[in-house]
Short mmCIF file of C-alpha atoms and ligand atoms in Angstrom, two decimals:
data_model
loop_
_atom_site.label_atom_id
_atom_site.label_comp_id
_atom_site.label_asym_id
_atom_site.label_seq_id
_atom_site.Cartn_x
_atom_site.Cartn_y
_atom_site.Cartn_z
CA MET S 267 7.69 113.11 52.73
CA SER S 268 8.72 116.73 53.24
CA ALA S 269 8.68 119.63 50.78
CA ILE S 270 9.46 123.33 50.96
CA ALA S 271 6.57 125.74 50.51
CA LYS S 272 7.09 128.22 47.74
CA GLY S 273 8.66 131.64 48.33
CA ILE S 274 6.88 134.14 46.10
CA SER S 275 9.25 137.06 45.54
CA GLY S 276 12.32 138.76 46.88
CA LYS S 277 10.33 140.46 49.64
CA HIS S 278 10.94 140.00 53.38
CA ARG S 279 9.14 136.76 54.34
CA ILE S 280 6.98 136.79 57.46
CA ALA S 281 5.54 133.51 58.72
CA VAL S 282 2.59 133.75 61.12
CA ILE S 283 1.60 130.76 63.26
CA GLY S 284 -2.14 130.88 64.01
CA SER S 285 -5.15 132.74 62.62
CA GLY S 286 -6.85 133.88 65.84
CA TRP S 287 -7.12 137.33 67.37
CA GLY S 288 -3.41 138.12 67.36
CA GLY S 289 -2.53 136.60 63.98
CA PHE S 290 -5.59 137.84 62.13
CA ARG S 291 -5.23 141.44 63.31
CA LEU S 292 -1.57 141.35 62.30
CA ILE S 293 -2.23 140.10 58.76
CA GLN S 294 -5.09 142.57 58.29
CA GLY S 295 -2.65 145.45 58.63
CA ILE S 296 0.71 144.15 57.47
CA ASP S 297 2.02 145.89 54.34
CA THR S 298 1.91 143.19 51.66
CA ARG S 299 3.74 145.49 49.21
CA LYS S 300 6.73 145.11 51.48
CA PHE S 301 6.27 141.60 52.94
CA ASP S 302 5.41 138.11 51.73
CA VAL S 303 3.14 136.78 54.46
CA THR S 304 2.47 133.08 55.02
CA VAL S 305 0.01 131.94 57.66
CA VAL S 306 0.16 128.40 59.04
CA SER S 307 -3.00 127.47 60.91
CA PRO S 308 -5.15 124.34 61.30
CA ARG S 309 -8.20 126.42 60.45
CA ASN S 310 -8.62 128.62 57.38
CA HIS S 311 -10.57 131.31 59.21
CA PHE S 312 -10.60 133.68 62.17
CA VAL S 313 -13.15 133.16 64.99
CA PHE S 314 -14.70 136.11 66.85
CA THR S 315 -14.68 134.34 70.23
CA PRO S 316 -16.67 136.86 72.34
CA LEU S 317 -19.82 135.90 70.40
CA LEU S 318 -19.07 132.17 70.13
CA ALA S 319 -21.41 131.30 73.02
CA SER S 320 -24.23 133.03 71.11
CA THR S 321 -23.65 130.67 68.17
CA ALA S 322 -23.73 127.61 70.45
CA VAL S 323 -27.38 128.36 71.23
CA GLY S 324 -28.46 129.77 67.87
CA THR S 325 -28.75 133.46 68.85
CA LEU S 326 -26.27 133.99 66.02
CA GLU S 327 -25.38 131.77 63.09
CA PHE S 328 -21.86 130.31 62.94
CA ARG S 329 -20.85 132.38 59.90
CA CYS S 330 -21.46 135.61 61.90
CA VAL S 331 -18.32 134.92 63.94
CA THR S 332 -15.91 133.72 61.25
CA GLU S 333 -13.82 135.47 58.64
CA PRO S 334 -11.76 133.61 56.00
CA VAL S 335 -8.02 134.30 56.23
CA LYS S 336 -7.60 134.24 52.43
CA ARG S 337 -9.68 137.41 52.15
CA THR S 338 -6.68 139.28 53.57
CA ARG S 339 -4.70 138.23 50.45
CA VAL S 340 -1.94 136.38 52.28
CA GLU S 341 -0.71 132.82 51.70
CA LEU S 342 -2.36 130.30 54.03
CA TYR S 343 -1.48 126.68 54.68
CA GLU S 344 -4.09 124.69 56.59
CA ALA S 345 -1.56 122.93 58.76
CA LYS S 346 -0.09 122.67 62.21
CA CYS S 347 3.38 123.94 62.97
CA GLU S 348 5.13 121.07 64.74
CA GLY S 349 8.54 122.64 65.22
CA ILE S 350 10.67 125.71 64.54
CA ASP S 351 14.15 125.41 63.03
CA LEU S 352 15.94 128.63 63.98
CA VAL S 353 19.18 127.65 62.22
CA ASN S 354 17.61 127.18 58.78
CA ARG S 355 14.80 129.63 59.59
CA THR S 356 11.97 127.29 58.63
CA LEU S 357 8.78 126.01 60.20
CA ASN S 358 8.17 122.26 60.15
CA CYS S 359 4.52 121.81 59.30
CA ALA S 360 2.02 118.96 59.01
CA SER S 361 -1.10 119.39 56.90
CA THR S 362 -4.38 119.12 58.80
CA LEU S 363 -6.27 118.14 55.64
CA ASP S 364 -6.94 114.41 55.76
CA GLY S 365 -6.35 111.93 52.98
CA PHE S 366 -4.38 114.01 50.48
CA GLY S 367 -1.03 112.21 50.32
CA PRO S 368 2.26 113.73 51.57
CA ASP S 369 1.48 115.95 54.48
CA LYS S 370 4.80 117.28 55.81
CA PHE S 371 6.40 120.44 54.49
CA SER S 372 8.48 123.36 55.67
CA VAL S 373 7.87 127.08 55.42
CA PRO S 374 10.89 129.40 55.20
CA PHE S 375 10.82 132.75 56.98
CA ASP S 376 12.89 135.86 57.64
CA SER S 377 10.66 136.95 60.55
CA LEU S 378 8.30 134.77 62.53
CA VAL S 379 5.27 135.81 64.56
CA ILE S 380 3.89 133.14 66.89
CA THR S 381 0.20 133.58 67.75
CA ALA S 382 -0.70 129.97 68.53
CA GLY S 383 -3.18 130.80 71.32
CA ALA S 384 -3.82 128.31 74.12
CA VAL S 385 -5.74 125.13 74.83
CA SER S 386 -8.50 124.56 77.39
CA ASN S 387 -6.94 123.51 80.66
CA THR S 388 -8.14 120.16 81.94
CA PHE S 389 -5.64 119.94 84.86
CA GLY S 390 -5.15 116.27 83.97
CA ILE S 391 -8.54 115.38 85.46
CA PRO S 392 -9.47 111.94 84.14
CA GLY S 393 -12.25 111.78 81.58
CA VAL S 394 -12.49 115.53 80.83
CA LYS S 395 -10.98 115.33 77.34
CA GLU S 396 -13.07 112.29 76.45
CA HIS S 397 -16.49 113.32 77.76
CA ALA S 398 -16.75 117.08 78.36
CA LEU S 399 -17.42 119.59 75.58
CA PHE S 400 -15.26 122.70 75.20
CA LEU S 401 -16.04 126.10 73.74
CA LYS S 402 -12.97 127.28 71.82
CA ASP S 403 -13.92 127.00 68.19
CA VAL S 404 -16.93 126.96 65.86
CA SER S 405 -16.77 123.17 65.67
CA ASP S 406 -17.18 123.10 69.49
CA ALA S 407 -20.18 125.45 69.35
CA ARG S 408 -21.74 123.22 66.70
CA LYS S 409 -21.29 120.11 68.89
CA ILE S 410 -22.81 121.88 71.91
CA ARG S 411 -25.85 123.05 69.93
CA SER S 412 -26.45 119.55 68.63
CA LYS S 413 -26.02 118.03 72.09
CA ILE S 414 -28.51 120.42 73.76
CA MET S 415 -31.19 119.44 71.26
CA GLU S 416 -30.25 115.75 71.54
CA CYS S 417 -30.86 115.92 75.31
CA PHE S 418 -34.33 117.43 74.82
CA GLU S 419 -35.27 115.08 71.98
CA HIS S 420 -34.16 112.07 73.98
CA ALA S 421 -35.90 113.22 77.17
CA SER S 422 -39.17 113.72 75.26
CA GLN S 423 -39.34 110.11 74.08
CA PRO S 424 -42.08 108.00 75.72
CA ASN S 425 -39.88 105.15 76.95
CA VAL S 426 -37.72 107.45 79.14
CA SER S 427 -38.36 107.48 82.90
CA ASP S 428 -38.76 110.76 84.83
CA ASP S 429 -35.57 109.99 86.71
CA GLU S 430 -33.69 109.59 83.42
CA ARG S 431 -35.28 112.81 82.11
CA ALA S 432 -33.92 114.80 85.05
CA LYS S 433 -30.44 113.40 84.41
CA LEU S 434 -30.56 114.16 80.69
CA LEU S 435 -31.79 117.68 81.30
CA HIS S 436 -29.13 118.64 83.79
CA PHE S 437 -26.91 121.17 82.02
CA ALA S 438 -23.60 121.61 83.81
CA VAL S 439 -20.85 124.15 83.23
CA VAL S 440 -17.55 123.70 85.02
CA GLY S 441 -15.78 127.04 85.47
CA GLY S 442 -17.36 130.27 86.73
CA GLY S 443 -15.15 132.69 84.76
CA PRO S 444 -16.58 135.03 82.10
CA THR S 445 -16.69 132.34 79.38
CA GLY S 446 -18.55 129.78 81.53
CA VAL S 447 -20.93 132.43 82.88
CA GLU S 448 -21.72 133.87 79.44
CA PHE S 449 -22.35 130.42 78.03
CA MET S 450 -24.69 129.56 80.93
CA ALA S 451 -26.55 132.86 80.45
CA GLU S 452 -27.02 132.18 76.73
CA LEU S 453 -28.08 128.58 77.45
CA HIS S 454 -30.64 129.72 80.01
CA ASP S 455 -32.09 132.22 77.50
CA PHE S 456 -32.27 129.50 74.84
CA ILE S 457 -33.95 126.96 77.08
CA THR S 458 -36.46 129.30 78.74
CA GLU S 459 -37.28 131.51 75.73
CA ASP S 460 -37.32 128.92 72.95
CA ILE S 461 -36.98 125.26 73.85
CA LEU S 462 -39.46 125.03 76.71
CA LYS S 463 -42.14 126.68 74.58
CA LEU S 464 -41.85 123.63 72.32
CA TYR S 465 -41.31 121.03 75.06
CA PRO S 466 -43.47 122.49 77.92
CA SER S 467 -43.94 119.11 79.64
CA LEU S 468 -40.17 118.86 80.21
CA LYS S 469 -39.94 122.07 82.29
CA PRO S 470 -40.00 120.32 85.72
CA PHE S 471 -37.00 118.19 84.75
CA VAL S 472 -34.64 120.96 83.61
CA SER S 473 -31.77 122.14 85.82
CA MET S 474 -28.69 124.25 85.15
CA THR S 475 -25.62 124.45 87.40
CA ILE S 476 -22.25 126.18 87.39
CA TYR S 477 -19.50 124.34 89.29
CA ASP S 478 -16.34 126.15 90.39
CA VAL S 479 -13.57 125.30 92.80
CA GLY S 480 -13.45 128.96 93.92
CA LYS S 481 -15.80 130.61 96.40
CA SER S 482 -17.34 132.97 93.83
CA ILE S 483 -18.00 133.34 90.12
CA LEU S 484 -16.49 136.04 87.90
CA GLY S 485 -13.51 136.40 90.22
CA SER S 486 -11.72 138.75 87.78
CA PHE S 487 -14.57 141.29 88.08
CA ASP S 488 -15.26 143.78 90.86
CA ALA S 489 -16.81 141.84 93.79
CA LYS S 490 -20.07 143.85 93.64
CA LEU S 491 -20.55 142.96 89.97
CA GLY S 492 -19.82 139.30 90.73
CA SER S 493 -22.51 139.35 93.47
CA TYR S 494 -24.98 141.05 91.14
CA ALA S 495 -24.49 138.29 88.55
CA ARG S 496 -24.74 135.63 91.24
CA GLU S 497 -28.02 137.00 92.59
CA ARG S 498 -29.54 137.23 89.13
CA PHE S 499 -28.51 133.67 88.34
CA MET S 500 -30.01 132.37 91.56
CA ARG S 501 -33.27 134.24 90.92
CA LYS S 502 -33.48 132.71 87.45
CA GLY S 503 -33.00 129.21 88.85
CA ILE S 504 -29.38 128.68 87.80
CA SER S 505 -27.64 126.90 90.68
CA LEU S 506 -24.06 127.61 91.70
CA ARG S 507 -22.05 124.90 93.39
CA LEU S 508 -18.83 126.50 94.58
CA GLY S 509 -15.75 125.53 96.56
CA GLU S 510 -15.46 121.96 95.27
CA ALA S 511 -13.29 120.57 92.49
CA VAL S 512 -14.38 118.06 89.86
CA SER S 513 -12.28 114.95 90.41
CA ALA S 514 -13.29 112.69 87.48
CA VAL S 515 -15.62 112.84 84.50
CA HIS S 516 -17.51 109.88 83.03
CA GLN S 517 -19.84 109.59 80.06
CA THR S 518 -23.03 110.52 81.90
CA HIS S 519 -21.84 111.67 85.32
CA PHE S 520 -18.91 113.30 87.11
CA THR S 521 -17.68 113.26 90.67
CA LEU S 522 -16.77 116.11 93.00
CA SER S 523 -13.82 116.07 95.38
CA GLY S 524 -16.25 115.63 98.30
CA GLY S 525 -17.45 112.38 96.68
CA ALA S 526 -20.81 113.57 95.28
CA ARG S 527 -21.95 111.99 92.01
CA ILE S 528 -23.51 114.44 89.52
CA ASP S 529 -25.47 113.14 86.51
CA TYR S 530 -25.55 115.34 83.43
CA GLY S 531 -26.85 115.49 79.89
CA LEU S 532 -24.44 118.22 78.76
CA LEU S 533 -21.15 119.15 80.41
CA VAL S 534 -19.25 122.19 79.15
CA TRP S 535 -15.70 122.61 80.46
CA SER S 536 -14.42 126.15 80.82
CA THR S 537 -11.70 126.36 83.44
CA GLY S 538 -9.06 128.54 81.83
CA VAL S 539 -6.24 127.92 79.41
CA GLY S 540 -2.82 126.27 79.18
CA PRO S 541 -0.01 126.18 76.58
CA VAL S 542 -0.40 124.44 73.21
CA GLU S 543 1.99 121.61 72.31
CA LEU S 544 4.27 123.82 70.18
CA ILE S 545 4.86 126.29 73.03
CA LYS S 546 5.57 123.41 75.46
CA GLU S 547 8.19 122.08 73.02
CA MET S 548 9.83 125.48 72.67
CA THR S 549 10.08 126.04 76.41
CA THR S 550 10.56 122.66 78.08
CA GLY S 551 12.85 119.66 77.73
CA GLU S 552 16.34 119.29 76.34
CA ARG S 553 15.59 120.99 73.03
CA ALA S 554 14.01 124.07 74.63
CA PHE S 555 15.25 127.36 73.24
CA ALA S 556 12.79 129.95 74.61
CA ALA S 557 12.04 131.33 78.08
CA ARG S 558 8.98 129.97 79.88
CA ASP S 559 6.60 131.94 82.10
CA PRO S 560 6.46 129.82 85.26
CA THR S 561 2.83 130.60 86.14
CA MET S 562 1.06 129.71 82.88
CA GLY S 563 3.77 128.10 80.73
CA ARG S 564 3.61 130.88 78.13
CA LEU S 565 6.49 132.26 76.06
CA VAL S 566 8.17 135.31 77.60
CA THR S 567 8.81 138.36 75.44
CA ASP S 568 10.30 141.80 75.96
CA GLU S 569 8.11 144.89 75.58
CA PHE S 570 8.63 144.79 71.78
CA CYS S 571 7.03 141.28 71.70
CA ARG S 572 10.44 139.72 70.87
CA VAL S 573 10.62 136.17 72.22
CA LEU S 574 13.34 135.84 74.87
CA GLY S 575 15.80 132.96 74.63
CA LYS S 576 16.26 130.36 77.33
CA ASP S 577 18.34 132.78 79.44
CA GLY S 578 15.23 134.96 79.80
CA VAL S 579 17.19 138.03 78.67
CA THR S 580 18.39 137.82 75.05
CA PRO S 581 15.73 138.13 72.34
CA LEU S 582 15.71 135.50 69.58
CA THR S 583 16.46 137.21 66.26
CA GLY S 584 13.31 138.08 64.32
CA VAL S 585 11.00 135.87 66.41
CA TYR S 586 7.94 137.54 67.96
CA ALA S 587 5.00 136.21 69.96
CA LEU S 588 1.68 137.67 71.00
CA GLY S 589 -1.78 136.74 72.26
CA ASP S 590 -2.55 133.92 74.71
CA CYS S 591 0.71 132.07 73.99
CA ALA S 592 2.96 134.86 75.28
CA THR S 593 3.42 137.28 78.13
CA ILE S 594 5.64 140.33 78.48
CA LYS S 595 8.43 139.90 81.05
CA GLU S 596 7.40 141.36 84.41
CA ARG S 597 4.18 142.74 82.89
CA ALA S 598 1.69 139.87 82.93
CA LEU S 599 -1.40 140.62 80.87
CA PRO S 600 -4.54 138.47 80.84
CA CYS S 601 -5.34 135.96 78.09
CA THR S 602 -7.98 138.04 76.35
CA ALA S 603 -8.99 139.05 72.85
CA GLN S 604 -8.41 142.67 73.85
CA VAL S 605 -4.75 142.04 74.61
CA ALA S 606 -4.18 139.83 71.52
CA ASN S 607 -5.99 142.33 69.28
CA GLN S 608 -4.00 145.31 70.54
CA LYS S 609 -0.71 143.43 70.26
CA GLY S 610 -1.59 142.34 66.70
CA VAL S 611 -2.20 145.96 65.71
CA TRP S 612 0.97 147.13 67.48
CA MET S 613 2.98 144.37 65.77
CA TYR S 614 1.99 145.17 62.17
CA LYS S 615 2.63 148.87 62.75
CA ALA S 616 6.04 148.09 64.28
CA LEU S 617 7.08 145.74 61.44
CA ASN S 618 5.72 148.00 58.69
CA ARG S 619 7.77 150.84 60.12
CA ALA S 620 10.98 149.22 61.32
CA VAL S 621 11.86 146.59 58.69
CA LYS S 622 13.80 148.57 56.10
CA ASP S 623 14.82 145.91 53.55
CA PRO S 624 14.21 142.20 52.87
CA SER S 625 17.26 141.02 54.80
CA ASP S 626 16.48 143.08 57.90
CA ILE S 627 15.76 140.25 60.36
CA ALA S 628 16.68 142.19 63.49
CA PRO S 629 15.03 145.59 63.01
CA LYS S 630 15.96 148.32 65.51
CA PHE S 631 12.52 149.29 66.73
CA GLU S 632 13.77 152.12 68.94
CA ASP S 633 15.76 153.73 66.07
CA ALA S 634 12.68 153.56 63.83
CA GLY S 635 10.68 155.49 66.45
CA VAL S 636 8.60 152.46 67.51
CA THR S 637 7.59 152.72 71.16
CA PRO S 638 7.14 149.61 73.35
CA PHE S 639 3.73 147.94 73.41
CA GLN S 640 1.29 149.63 75.81
CA TYR S 641 -1.97 147.98 76.82
CA ASN S 642 -5.12 150.13 76.96
CA HIS S 643 -7.81 148.38 78.97
CA MET S 644 -11.25 148.99 77.43
CA GLY S 645 -13.23 147.31 80.23
CA SER S 646 -14.25 143.75 81.05
CA LEU S 647 -17.71 142.75 79.90
CA ALA S 648 -19.90 139.71 80.52
CA TYR S 649 -23.41 138.87 79.35
CA ILE S 650 -25.49 137.49 82.22
CA GLY S 651 -28.74 136.70 80.39
CA LYS S 652 -32.17 138.23 79.68
CA TRP S 653 -30.77 141.38 78.06
CA ARG S 654 -28.47 142.17 80.94
CA ALA S 655 -24.69 142.41 81.23
CA ILE S 656 -22.01 143.64 83.60
CA VAL S 657 -19.25 146.07 82.69
CA ASP S 658 -16.12 146.56 84.81
CA MET S 659 -13.97 149.49 83.68
CA LYS S 660 -11.13 148.90 86.15
CA ASP S 661 -7.86 147.76 84.58
CA PRO S 662 -6.84 144.62 86.50
CA THR S 663 -3.26 144.88 85.22
CA THR S 664 -2.18 148.25 86.60
CA PRO S 665 -1.74 149.92 90.00
CA GLU S 666 -4.97 151.86 89.27
CA ALA S 667 -6.82 148.62 89.86
CA ALA S 668 -5.59 148.57 93.41
CA GLY S 669 -6.63 152.22 93.81
CA LYS S 670 -3.05 153.43 93.92
CA ALA S 671 -3.25 155.96 91.09
CA GLU S 672 -5.62 158.02 88.98
CA PRO S 673 -7.59 156.15 86.28
CA ASN S 674 -6.30 156.63 82.73
CA PRO S 675 -8.05 159.15 80.41
CA LEU S 676 -9.87 156.40 78.50
CA GLN S 677 -11.40 155.11 81.71
CA ASN S 678 -12.42 158.68 82.58
CA ALA S 679 -14.18 158.98 79.24
CA LEU S 680 -16.04 155.70 79.76
CA GLN S 681 -16.81 156.04 83.46
CA PHE S 682 -20.45 156.96 82.81
CA THR S 683 -21.17 153.66 81.09
CA PRO S 684 -23.80 151.82 83.17
CA ASN S 685 -22.10 148.83 84.77
CA THR S 686 -25.10 146.55 85.28
CA GLY S 687 -28.45 145.80 83.68
CA VAL S 688 -29.92 146.65 80.30
CA GLY S 689 -27.68 149.72 79.76
CA ALA S 690 -24.62 147.54 80.30
CA TRP S 691 -26.07 144.97 77.88
CA LEU S 692 -26.46 147.66 75.20
CA PHE S 693 -22.84 148.65 75.81
CA TRP S 694 -21.82 144.95 75.60
CA ARG S 695 -23.58 144.49 72.27
CA SER S 696 -22.30 147.74 70.76
CA ALA S 697 -18.73 147.01 71.93
CA TYR S 698 -18.68 143.61 70.22
CA PHE S 699 -20.47 144.92 67.15
CA THR S 700 -17.75 147.61 66.85
CA MET S 701 -14.95 145.10 67.43
CA SER S 702 -16.19 142.63 64.79
CA VAL S 703 -13.53 142.34 62.14
CA SER S 704 -15.26 142.75 58.78
CA THR S 705 -18.06 144.64 57.05
CA LYS S 706 -19.71 141.29 56.29
CA ASN S 707 -19.94 140.50 60.01
CA LYS S 708 -21.02 144.04 60.87
CA ILE S 709 -24.04 143.44 58.62
CA GLN S 710 -24.72 139.81 59.60
CA ILE S 711 -24.49 140.18 63.39
CA PRO S 712 -27.27 142.78 63.88
CA MET S 713 -29.31 141.04 61.19
CA PHE S 714 -29.29 137.75 63.15
CA TRP S 715 -29.92 139.57 66.44
CA ILE S 716 -33.09 141.00 64.90
CA LEU S 717 -34.13 137.69 63.30
CA THR S 718 -33.71 135.89 66.63
CA TRP S 719 -35.69 138.58 68.43
CA ILE S 720 -38.57 138.21 65.94
CA PHE S 721 -38.56 134.47 65.19
CA GLY S 722 -36.64 132.93 68.14
CA ARG S 723 -33.57 130.72 67.97
CA ASP S 724 -33.29 127.78 65.60
CA ILE S 725 -33.78 124.42 67.30
CA SER S 726 -32.94 122.24 64.27
CA ARG S 727 -30.43 119.56 65.19
CA ILE S 728 -27.86 119.40 62.39
CA LYS S 729 -25.28 116.71 63.12
C1 LIG M 836 -15.84 131.31 74.15
C2 LIG M 836 -14.81 132.37 74.38
C3 LIG M 836 -15.22 133.66 74.67
C4 LIG M 836 -14.28 134.67 74.87
N1 LIG M 836 -14.72 135.93 75.15
C5 LIG M 836 -13.82 136.92 75.26
C6 LIG M 836 -14.27 138.26 75.48
O1 LIG M 836 -15.47 138.51 75.57
N2 LIG M 836 -13.34 139.23 75.59
C7 LIG M 836 -12.00 138.96 75.48
O2 LIG M 836 -11.19 139.90 75.57
N3 LIG M 836 -11.54 137.70 75.31
C8 LIG M 836 -12.41 136.69 75.19
N4 LIG M 836 -11.97 135.40 75.00
C9 LIG M 836 -10.52 135.12 74.98
C10 LIG M 836 -9.96 135.34 73.58
O3 LIG M 836 -10.68 134.65 72.61
C11 LIG M 836 -8.50 134.88 73.52
O4 LIG M 836 -7.78 135.56 74.50
C12 LIG M 836 -7.95 135.18 72.13
O5 LIG M 836 -8.56 134.36 71.17
C13 LIG M 836 -6.43 134.99 72.08
O6 LIG M 836 -6.01 135.26 70.78
P1 LIG M 836 -4.77 134.45 70.16
O7 LIG M 836 -4.52 135.02 68.81
O8 LIG M 836 -3.67 134.43 71.12
O9 LIG M 836 -5.28 132.95 70.08
P2 LIG M 836 -6.50 132.30 69.32
O10 LIG M 836 -7.50 133.33 68.95
O11 LIG M 836 -6.94 131.17 70.16
O12 LIG M 836 -5.85 131.75 68.00
C14 LIG M 836 -4.84 130.77 68.03
C15 LIG M 836 -4.63 130.26 66.62
O13 LIG M 836 -3.48 129.43 66.58
C16 LIG M 836 -3.77 128.23 65.89
N5 LIG M 836 -2.81 127.22 66.33
C17 LIG M 836 -2.72 126.59 67.52
N6 LIG M 836 -1.67 125.73 67.52
C18 LIG M 836 -1.07 125.84 66.31
C19 LIG M 836 0.05 125.23 65.69
N7 LIG M 836 0.79 124.31 66.31
N8 LIG M 836 0.35 125.57 64.42
C20 LIG M 836 -0.38 126.49 63.74
N9 LIG M 836 -1.44 127.11 64.28
C21 LIG M 836 -1.78 126.79 65.54
C22 LIG M 836 -5.24 127.98 66.23
O14 LIG M 836 -5.85 127.11 65.33
C23 LIG M 836 -5.78 129.40 66.11
O15 LIG M 836 -6.01 129.73 64.76
C24 LIG M 836 -12.89 134.37 74.80
C25 LIG M 836 -12.48 133.06 74.53
C26 LIG M 836 -13.42 132.07 74.31
C27 LIG M 836 -12.95 130.68 73.99
#
């Protein structure tokens, strides 16, 4: 059964798909005196992803990285957008709350902002979805934390052979990008600083490995920083197995393309992102109505974040997209929180300024003095364990990165930031503390950092 969600007033109606970095930043700043804002998202909160790995090992508590959407005083429907009807200007939604009767409804809009993010890419490798764990959401971090403790609890039981112990205590991460590396660094800290103090007899059986099809880890960073991280990992006993792809994953082991069988207790999959179902529907097949970026399957927008139609030239009226689900035509930007955050801020400022009255569904941004979106790279950061991080200030998206031009003024201002070691770690922590999205989190995050430092991480296994 389908129903139409209520419209509240005669204001211009903006529907926002998603409550992640792009969507949340947008709704934090949109002028609700001028707009009725309705968010459609399967989760009722925002997740501060850069610190998600810290929650998976108990350095931080889960609530430190979430912020309820309702606090921003917009309408929220906990639902998935399954389709967009551009003729009637409605979203077709399905509730994600189980067991509460009719679950289909539509949401009318004058303007639409799509910030649906991306899904973890499994490249169709058999068994990944069924057996590997991902790190995209708080529910994933919770599963990982429980699984780590399950492996140790199981391995400590008297009826388990040493051979079985070594299998259970092999912690594997597939993907040597920043997310996989940061998770492995946090896991190593957790195991060596907290768990092994309580399970000392299990130390000889523990192993940790990063697998990547590439020849190096942290390929998006300067090569010297990548080597620094690699050396530190090897010194700490984290193995790197590079240059081989995973070909299939099973419940307790996976295979590599060379045929090797690898047993594991925990397998975390972190090999980049691909388009969500909604974006695939919009860009592929007979009913496609939006342009598709051929490299990553994202929506293509112009420099005002307006989604381009199938011809790749004409913007769809009043339909915008930002964050991981979209890229600007001929100006590919990475799938990062930095990009999504900056686009979210740019978008609310542009809409607040350019939409003049409720029926204005095709605002003239240029006439309102809105300049195209410009990305300001603030540096790439990665935690590599034991109070150390790496910081790369080079902007990978501009000619400066290739040494063809002068660095921008922001980079000049930040060029004295230490790029490795403890100084870089302090920069990493202060950067994410500053970026956290609410006063509540700005209080909770340092509080939990201090509690962890004094009392260690929590090893309770809460299912
Ligand atoms: C563990 C981890 C660590 C990271 N660390 C960093 C970092 O240190 N620095 C950095 O710059 N970037 C980092 N990133 C990347 C960053 O989180 C993403 O680039 C960013 O979240 C993209 O923002 P977004 O708004 O596009 O999507 P997301 O934040 O993923 O939000 C997408 C939203 O859309 C919703 N959604 C999806 N499909 C639908 C649908 N059909 N209908 C309705 N809603 C839908 C989702 O539920 C979600 O609310 C990290 C990512 C991860 C997973």
